[in-house]
Short mmCIF file of C-alpha atoms and ligand atoms in Angstrom, two decimals:
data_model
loop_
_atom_site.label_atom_id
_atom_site.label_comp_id
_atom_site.label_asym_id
_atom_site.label_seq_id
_atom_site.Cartn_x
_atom_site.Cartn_y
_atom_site.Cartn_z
CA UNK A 160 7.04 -18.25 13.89
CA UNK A 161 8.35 -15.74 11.30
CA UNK A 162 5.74 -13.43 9.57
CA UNK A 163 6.31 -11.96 6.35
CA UNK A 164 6.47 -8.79 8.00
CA UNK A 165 7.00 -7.57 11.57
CA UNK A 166 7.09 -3.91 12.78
CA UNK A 167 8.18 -4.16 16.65
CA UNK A 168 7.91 -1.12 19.23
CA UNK A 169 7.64 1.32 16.31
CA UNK A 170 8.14 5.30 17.12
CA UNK A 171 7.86 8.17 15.14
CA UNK A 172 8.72 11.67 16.03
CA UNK A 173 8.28 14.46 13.92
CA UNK A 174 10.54 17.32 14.74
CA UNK A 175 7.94 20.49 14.91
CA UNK A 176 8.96 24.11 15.53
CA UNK A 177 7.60 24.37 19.40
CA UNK A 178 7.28 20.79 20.02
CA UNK A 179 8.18 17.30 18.61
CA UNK A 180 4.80 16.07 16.71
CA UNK A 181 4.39 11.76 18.48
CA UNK A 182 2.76 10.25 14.97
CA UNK A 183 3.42 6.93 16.01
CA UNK A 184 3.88 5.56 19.74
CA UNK A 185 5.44 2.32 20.21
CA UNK A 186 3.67 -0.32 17.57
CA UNK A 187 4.01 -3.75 17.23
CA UNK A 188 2.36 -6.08 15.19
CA UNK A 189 2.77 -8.66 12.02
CA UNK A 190 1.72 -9.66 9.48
CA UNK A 191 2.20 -13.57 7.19
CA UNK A 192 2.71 -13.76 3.69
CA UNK A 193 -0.63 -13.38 2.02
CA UNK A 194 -2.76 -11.99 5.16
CA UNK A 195 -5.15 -8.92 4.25
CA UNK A 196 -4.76 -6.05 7.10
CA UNK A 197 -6.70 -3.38 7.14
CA UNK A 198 -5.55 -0.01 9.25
CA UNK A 199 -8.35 1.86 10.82
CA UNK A 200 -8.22 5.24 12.55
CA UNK A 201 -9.53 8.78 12.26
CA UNK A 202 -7.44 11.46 10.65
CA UNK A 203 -4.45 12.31 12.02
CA UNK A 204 -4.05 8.89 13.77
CA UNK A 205 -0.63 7.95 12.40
CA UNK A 206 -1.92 5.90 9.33
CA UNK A 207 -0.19 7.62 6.28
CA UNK A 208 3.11 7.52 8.58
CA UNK A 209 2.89 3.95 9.75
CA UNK A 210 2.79 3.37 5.70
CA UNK A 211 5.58 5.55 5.02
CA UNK A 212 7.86 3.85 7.77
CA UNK A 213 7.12 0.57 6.28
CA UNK A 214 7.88 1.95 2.52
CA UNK A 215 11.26 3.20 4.05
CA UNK A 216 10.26 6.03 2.45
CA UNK A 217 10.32 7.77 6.36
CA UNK A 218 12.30 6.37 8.78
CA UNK A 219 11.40 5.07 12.61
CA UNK A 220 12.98 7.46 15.56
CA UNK A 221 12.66 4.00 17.42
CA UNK A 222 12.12 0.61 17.19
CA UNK A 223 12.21 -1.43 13.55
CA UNK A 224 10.48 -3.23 10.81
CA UNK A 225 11.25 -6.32 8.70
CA UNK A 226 10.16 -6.75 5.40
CA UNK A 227 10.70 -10.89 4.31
CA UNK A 228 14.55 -11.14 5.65
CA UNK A 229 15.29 -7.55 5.00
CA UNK A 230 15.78 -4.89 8.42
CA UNK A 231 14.87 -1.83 6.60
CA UNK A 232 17.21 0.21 9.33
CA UNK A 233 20.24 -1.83 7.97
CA UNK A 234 19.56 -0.49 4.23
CA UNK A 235 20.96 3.12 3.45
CA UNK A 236 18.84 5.52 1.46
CA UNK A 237 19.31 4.24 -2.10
CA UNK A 238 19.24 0.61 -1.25
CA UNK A 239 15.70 1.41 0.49
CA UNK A 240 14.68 2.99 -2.40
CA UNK A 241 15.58 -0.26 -4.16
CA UNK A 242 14.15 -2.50 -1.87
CA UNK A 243 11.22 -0.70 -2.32
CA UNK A 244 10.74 -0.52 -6.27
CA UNK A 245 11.08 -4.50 -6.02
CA UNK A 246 8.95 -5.34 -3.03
CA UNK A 247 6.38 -3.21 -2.50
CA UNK A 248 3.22 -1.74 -4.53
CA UNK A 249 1.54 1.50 -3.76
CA UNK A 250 -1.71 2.59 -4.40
CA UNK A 251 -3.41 5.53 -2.82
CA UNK A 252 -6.60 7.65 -2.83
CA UNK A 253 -5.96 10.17 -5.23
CA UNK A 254 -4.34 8.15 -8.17
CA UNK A 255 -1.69 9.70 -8.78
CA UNK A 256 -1.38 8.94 -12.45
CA UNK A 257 0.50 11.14 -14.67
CA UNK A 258 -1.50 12.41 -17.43
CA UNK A 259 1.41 13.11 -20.00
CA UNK A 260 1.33 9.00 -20.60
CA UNK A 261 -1.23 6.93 -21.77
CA UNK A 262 -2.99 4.26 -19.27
CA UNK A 263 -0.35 1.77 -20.58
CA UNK A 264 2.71 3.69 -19.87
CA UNK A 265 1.29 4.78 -16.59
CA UNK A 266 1.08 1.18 -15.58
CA UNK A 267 4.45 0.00 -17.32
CA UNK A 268 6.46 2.60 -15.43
CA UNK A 269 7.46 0.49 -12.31
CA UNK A 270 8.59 -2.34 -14.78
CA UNK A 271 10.91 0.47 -16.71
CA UNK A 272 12.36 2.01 -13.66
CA UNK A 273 13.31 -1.82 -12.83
CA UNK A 274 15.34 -1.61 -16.07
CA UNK A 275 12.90 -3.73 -18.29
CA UNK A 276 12.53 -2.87 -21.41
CA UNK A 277 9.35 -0.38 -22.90
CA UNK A 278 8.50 -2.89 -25.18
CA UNK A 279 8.84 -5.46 -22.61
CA UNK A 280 7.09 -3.66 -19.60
CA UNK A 281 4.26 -2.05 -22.50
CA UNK A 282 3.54 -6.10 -23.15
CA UNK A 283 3.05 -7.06 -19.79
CA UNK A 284 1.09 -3.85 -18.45
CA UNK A 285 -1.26 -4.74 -21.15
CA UNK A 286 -1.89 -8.45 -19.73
CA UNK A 287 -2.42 -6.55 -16.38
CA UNK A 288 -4.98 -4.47 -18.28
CA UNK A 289 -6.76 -7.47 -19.65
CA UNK A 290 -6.54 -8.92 -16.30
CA UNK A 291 -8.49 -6.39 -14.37
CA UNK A 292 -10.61 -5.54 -17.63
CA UNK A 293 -10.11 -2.44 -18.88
CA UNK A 294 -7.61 -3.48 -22.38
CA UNK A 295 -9.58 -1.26 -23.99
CA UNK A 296 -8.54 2.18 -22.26
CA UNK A 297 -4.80 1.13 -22.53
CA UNK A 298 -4.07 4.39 -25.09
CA UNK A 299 -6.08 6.55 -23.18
CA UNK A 300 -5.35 9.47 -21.67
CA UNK A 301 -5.53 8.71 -17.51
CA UNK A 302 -7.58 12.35 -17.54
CA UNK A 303 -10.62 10.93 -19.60
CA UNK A 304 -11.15 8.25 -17.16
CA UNK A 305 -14.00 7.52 -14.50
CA UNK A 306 -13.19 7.11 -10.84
CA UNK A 307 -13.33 3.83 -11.16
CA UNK A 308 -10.86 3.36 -13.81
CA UNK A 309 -8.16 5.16 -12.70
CA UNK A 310 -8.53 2.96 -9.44
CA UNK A 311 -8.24 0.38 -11.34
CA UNK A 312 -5.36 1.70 -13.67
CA UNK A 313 -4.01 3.29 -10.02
CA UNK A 314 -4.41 -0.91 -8.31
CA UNK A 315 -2.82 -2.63 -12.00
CA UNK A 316 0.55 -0.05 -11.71
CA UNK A 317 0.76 -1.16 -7.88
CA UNK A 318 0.83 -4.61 -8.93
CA UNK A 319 2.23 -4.91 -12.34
CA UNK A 320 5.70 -5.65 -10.54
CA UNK A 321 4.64 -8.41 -8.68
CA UNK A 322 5.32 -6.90 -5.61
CA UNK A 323 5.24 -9.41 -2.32
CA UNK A 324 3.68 -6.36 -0.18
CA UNK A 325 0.75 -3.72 -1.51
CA UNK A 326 0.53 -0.84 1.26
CA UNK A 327 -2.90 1.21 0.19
CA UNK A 328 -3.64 4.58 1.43
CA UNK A 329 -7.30 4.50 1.55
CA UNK A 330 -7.71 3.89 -2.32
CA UNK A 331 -11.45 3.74 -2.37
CA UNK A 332 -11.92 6.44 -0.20
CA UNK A 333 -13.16 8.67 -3.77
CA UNK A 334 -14.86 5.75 -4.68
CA UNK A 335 -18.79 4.28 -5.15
CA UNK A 336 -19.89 1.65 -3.59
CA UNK A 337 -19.61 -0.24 -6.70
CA UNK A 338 -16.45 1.21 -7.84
CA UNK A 339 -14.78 0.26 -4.37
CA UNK A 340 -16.28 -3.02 -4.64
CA UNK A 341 -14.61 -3.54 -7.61
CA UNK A 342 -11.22 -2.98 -6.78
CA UNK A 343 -11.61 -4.54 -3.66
CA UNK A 344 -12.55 -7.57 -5.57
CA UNK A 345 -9.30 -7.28 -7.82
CA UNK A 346 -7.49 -7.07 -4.73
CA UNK A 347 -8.89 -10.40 -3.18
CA UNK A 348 -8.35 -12.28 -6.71
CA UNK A 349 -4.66 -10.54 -7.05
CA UNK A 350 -3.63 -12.10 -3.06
CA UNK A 351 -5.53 -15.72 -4.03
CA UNK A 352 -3.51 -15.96 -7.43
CA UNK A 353 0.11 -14.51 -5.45
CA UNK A 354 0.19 -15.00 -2.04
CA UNK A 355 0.36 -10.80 -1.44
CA UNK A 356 0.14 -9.56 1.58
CA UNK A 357 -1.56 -6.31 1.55
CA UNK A 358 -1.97 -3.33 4.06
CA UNK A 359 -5.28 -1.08 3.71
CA UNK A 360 -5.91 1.94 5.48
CA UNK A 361 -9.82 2.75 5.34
CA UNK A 362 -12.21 4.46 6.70
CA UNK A 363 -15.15 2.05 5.42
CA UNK A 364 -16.21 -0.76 7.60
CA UNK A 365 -17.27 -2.64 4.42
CA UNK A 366 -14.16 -2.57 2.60
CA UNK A 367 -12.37 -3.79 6.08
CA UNK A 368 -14.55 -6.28 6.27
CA UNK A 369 -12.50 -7.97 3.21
CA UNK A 370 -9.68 -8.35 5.46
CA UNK A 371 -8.12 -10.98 7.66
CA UNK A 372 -7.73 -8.46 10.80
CA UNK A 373 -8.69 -5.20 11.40
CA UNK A 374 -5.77 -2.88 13.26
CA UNK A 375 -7.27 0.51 14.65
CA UNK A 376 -4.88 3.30 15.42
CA UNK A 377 -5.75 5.97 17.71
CA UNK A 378 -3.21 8.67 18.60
CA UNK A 379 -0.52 7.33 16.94
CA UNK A 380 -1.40 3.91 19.21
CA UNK A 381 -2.82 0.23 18.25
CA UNK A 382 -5.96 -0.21 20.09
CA UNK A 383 -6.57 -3.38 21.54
CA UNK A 384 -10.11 -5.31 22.70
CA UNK A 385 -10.81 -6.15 26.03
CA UNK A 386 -10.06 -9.82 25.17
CA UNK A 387 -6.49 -8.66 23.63
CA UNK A 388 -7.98 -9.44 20.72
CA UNK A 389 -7.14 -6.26 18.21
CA UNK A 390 -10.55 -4.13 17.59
CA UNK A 391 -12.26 -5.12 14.22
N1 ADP B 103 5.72 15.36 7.59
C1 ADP B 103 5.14 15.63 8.77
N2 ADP B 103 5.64 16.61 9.59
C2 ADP B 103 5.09 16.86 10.79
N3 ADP B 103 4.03 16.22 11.29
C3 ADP B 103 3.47 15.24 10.53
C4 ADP B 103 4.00 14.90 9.23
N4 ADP B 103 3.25 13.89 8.73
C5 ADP B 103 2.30 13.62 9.65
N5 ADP B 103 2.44 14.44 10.74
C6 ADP B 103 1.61 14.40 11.95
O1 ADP B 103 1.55 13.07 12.41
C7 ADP B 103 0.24 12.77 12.88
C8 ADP B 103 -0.31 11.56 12.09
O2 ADP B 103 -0.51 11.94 10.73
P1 ADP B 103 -0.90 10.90 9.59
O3 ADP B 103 0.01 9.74 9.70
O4 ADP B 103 -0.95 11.63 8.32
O5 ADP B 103 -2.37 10.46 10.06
P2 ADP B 103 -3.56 9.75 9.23
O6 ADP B 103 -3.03 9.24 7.96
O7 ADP B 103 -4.05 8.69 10.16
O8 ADP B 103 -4.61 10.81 9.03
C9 ADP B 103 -0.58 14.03 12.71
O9 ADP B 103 -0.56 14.72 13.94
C10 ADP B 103 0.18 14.78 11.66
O10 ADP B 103 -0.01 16.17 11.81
MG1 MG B 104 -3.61 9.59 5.97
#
């Protein structure tokens, strides 16, 4: 067997000023190509930082992850950074748009910084648009939109450069119910049509209940069923 990912006796220390902070304690777990994880846990229970390890935008004090065929320790800091503007997709809670753009820049910006062309990148983050049906805000301003849309706007820049992983920080945590069922749905389409494998830290038993398996953290620990069977 050889998942798409696989994050194996994962630690992460943070160095605080009286004491080390223990975010993470020993995790281990996979993932295959295409399987929907969510990542349960209350605050503070290592969820942002297990993302952040697996974005190499952190790094582990112990133990590794692998990404496809790619060790993310053997990459240095700009070949991470790389790695990660290819294979992975963010989206996050607050959306993190930047308002001096219009929607369409917003979500052509991954595609630019990959060194496509604007007119190139502008064409295709308007067939993203279509696809998740919102064409018609594509020269607004990200500040005029609902909720809703900037999730959406937020979920079509995560995904515009066909990334092979989407890591979500609680994205509909600001959300409706009918706003998060929304882009949940867009995310469910996006993995049938691509094969993505996606990672979704939430709070909401209904929006885990989209997903393949539920992980819980608690304390910076996977916690595991009676059965061994991780906790939905
Ligand atoms: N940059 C940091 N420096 C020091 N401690 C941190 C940092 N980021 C997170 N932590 C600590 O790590 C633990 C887990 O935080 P986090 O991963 O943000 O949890 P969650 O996303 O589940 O709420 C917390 O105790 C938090 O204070
Ligand atoms: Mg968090």
């Amino acid at each position: 067997m050889n998942p798409f990912l696989a994050v194996d006796h994962l630690s992460k220390n943070y160095p605080g000023s009286a004491q080390e902070r223990s975010a993470l304690k020993d995790i281990s777990f996979y993932a295959e190509k295409g399987e929907f994880l969510a990542l349960r846990g209350s605050s503070g229970a290592g969820k942002t930082s297990l993302l952040k390890l697996i974005s190499g935008i952190e790094q582990a004090s112990s133990g590794f992850i692998r990404i496809g065929e790619t060790f993310l320790h053997a990459l240095n800091e700009s070949q991470r950074a790389q790695f990660r503007a290819k294979t992975i997709g963010f989206a996050f809670q607050l959306f993190d748009l930047l308002e001096d753009l219009t929607v369409a820049e917003n979500v052509a910006l991954p595609l630019i910084l990959l060194g496509q062309t604007r007119q190139a990148a502008l064409k295709e983050a308007e067939a993203m648009l279509e696809r998740f049906t919102i064409l018609n805000l594509a020269k607004a301003s990200p500040e005029t939109l609902s909720g809703g849309e900037m999730q959406r706007v937020s979920l079509a820049r995560a995904l515009i450069h066909k990334p092979a992983l989407l890591l979500a920080d609680e994205p509909t945590g600001s959300l409706d119910t009918f706003d998060a069922e929304q882009a949940l749905n867009l995310l469910a389409e996006t993995r049938e049509g691509t094969g993505l494998t996606i990672l979704l830290v939430t709070h909401s038993a209904r929006a885990a209940a989209y997903a393949d398996r539920v992980l819980t953290l608690k304390e910076g620990r996977l916690v595991y069923g009676k059965s061994g069977v991780m906790h939905a």
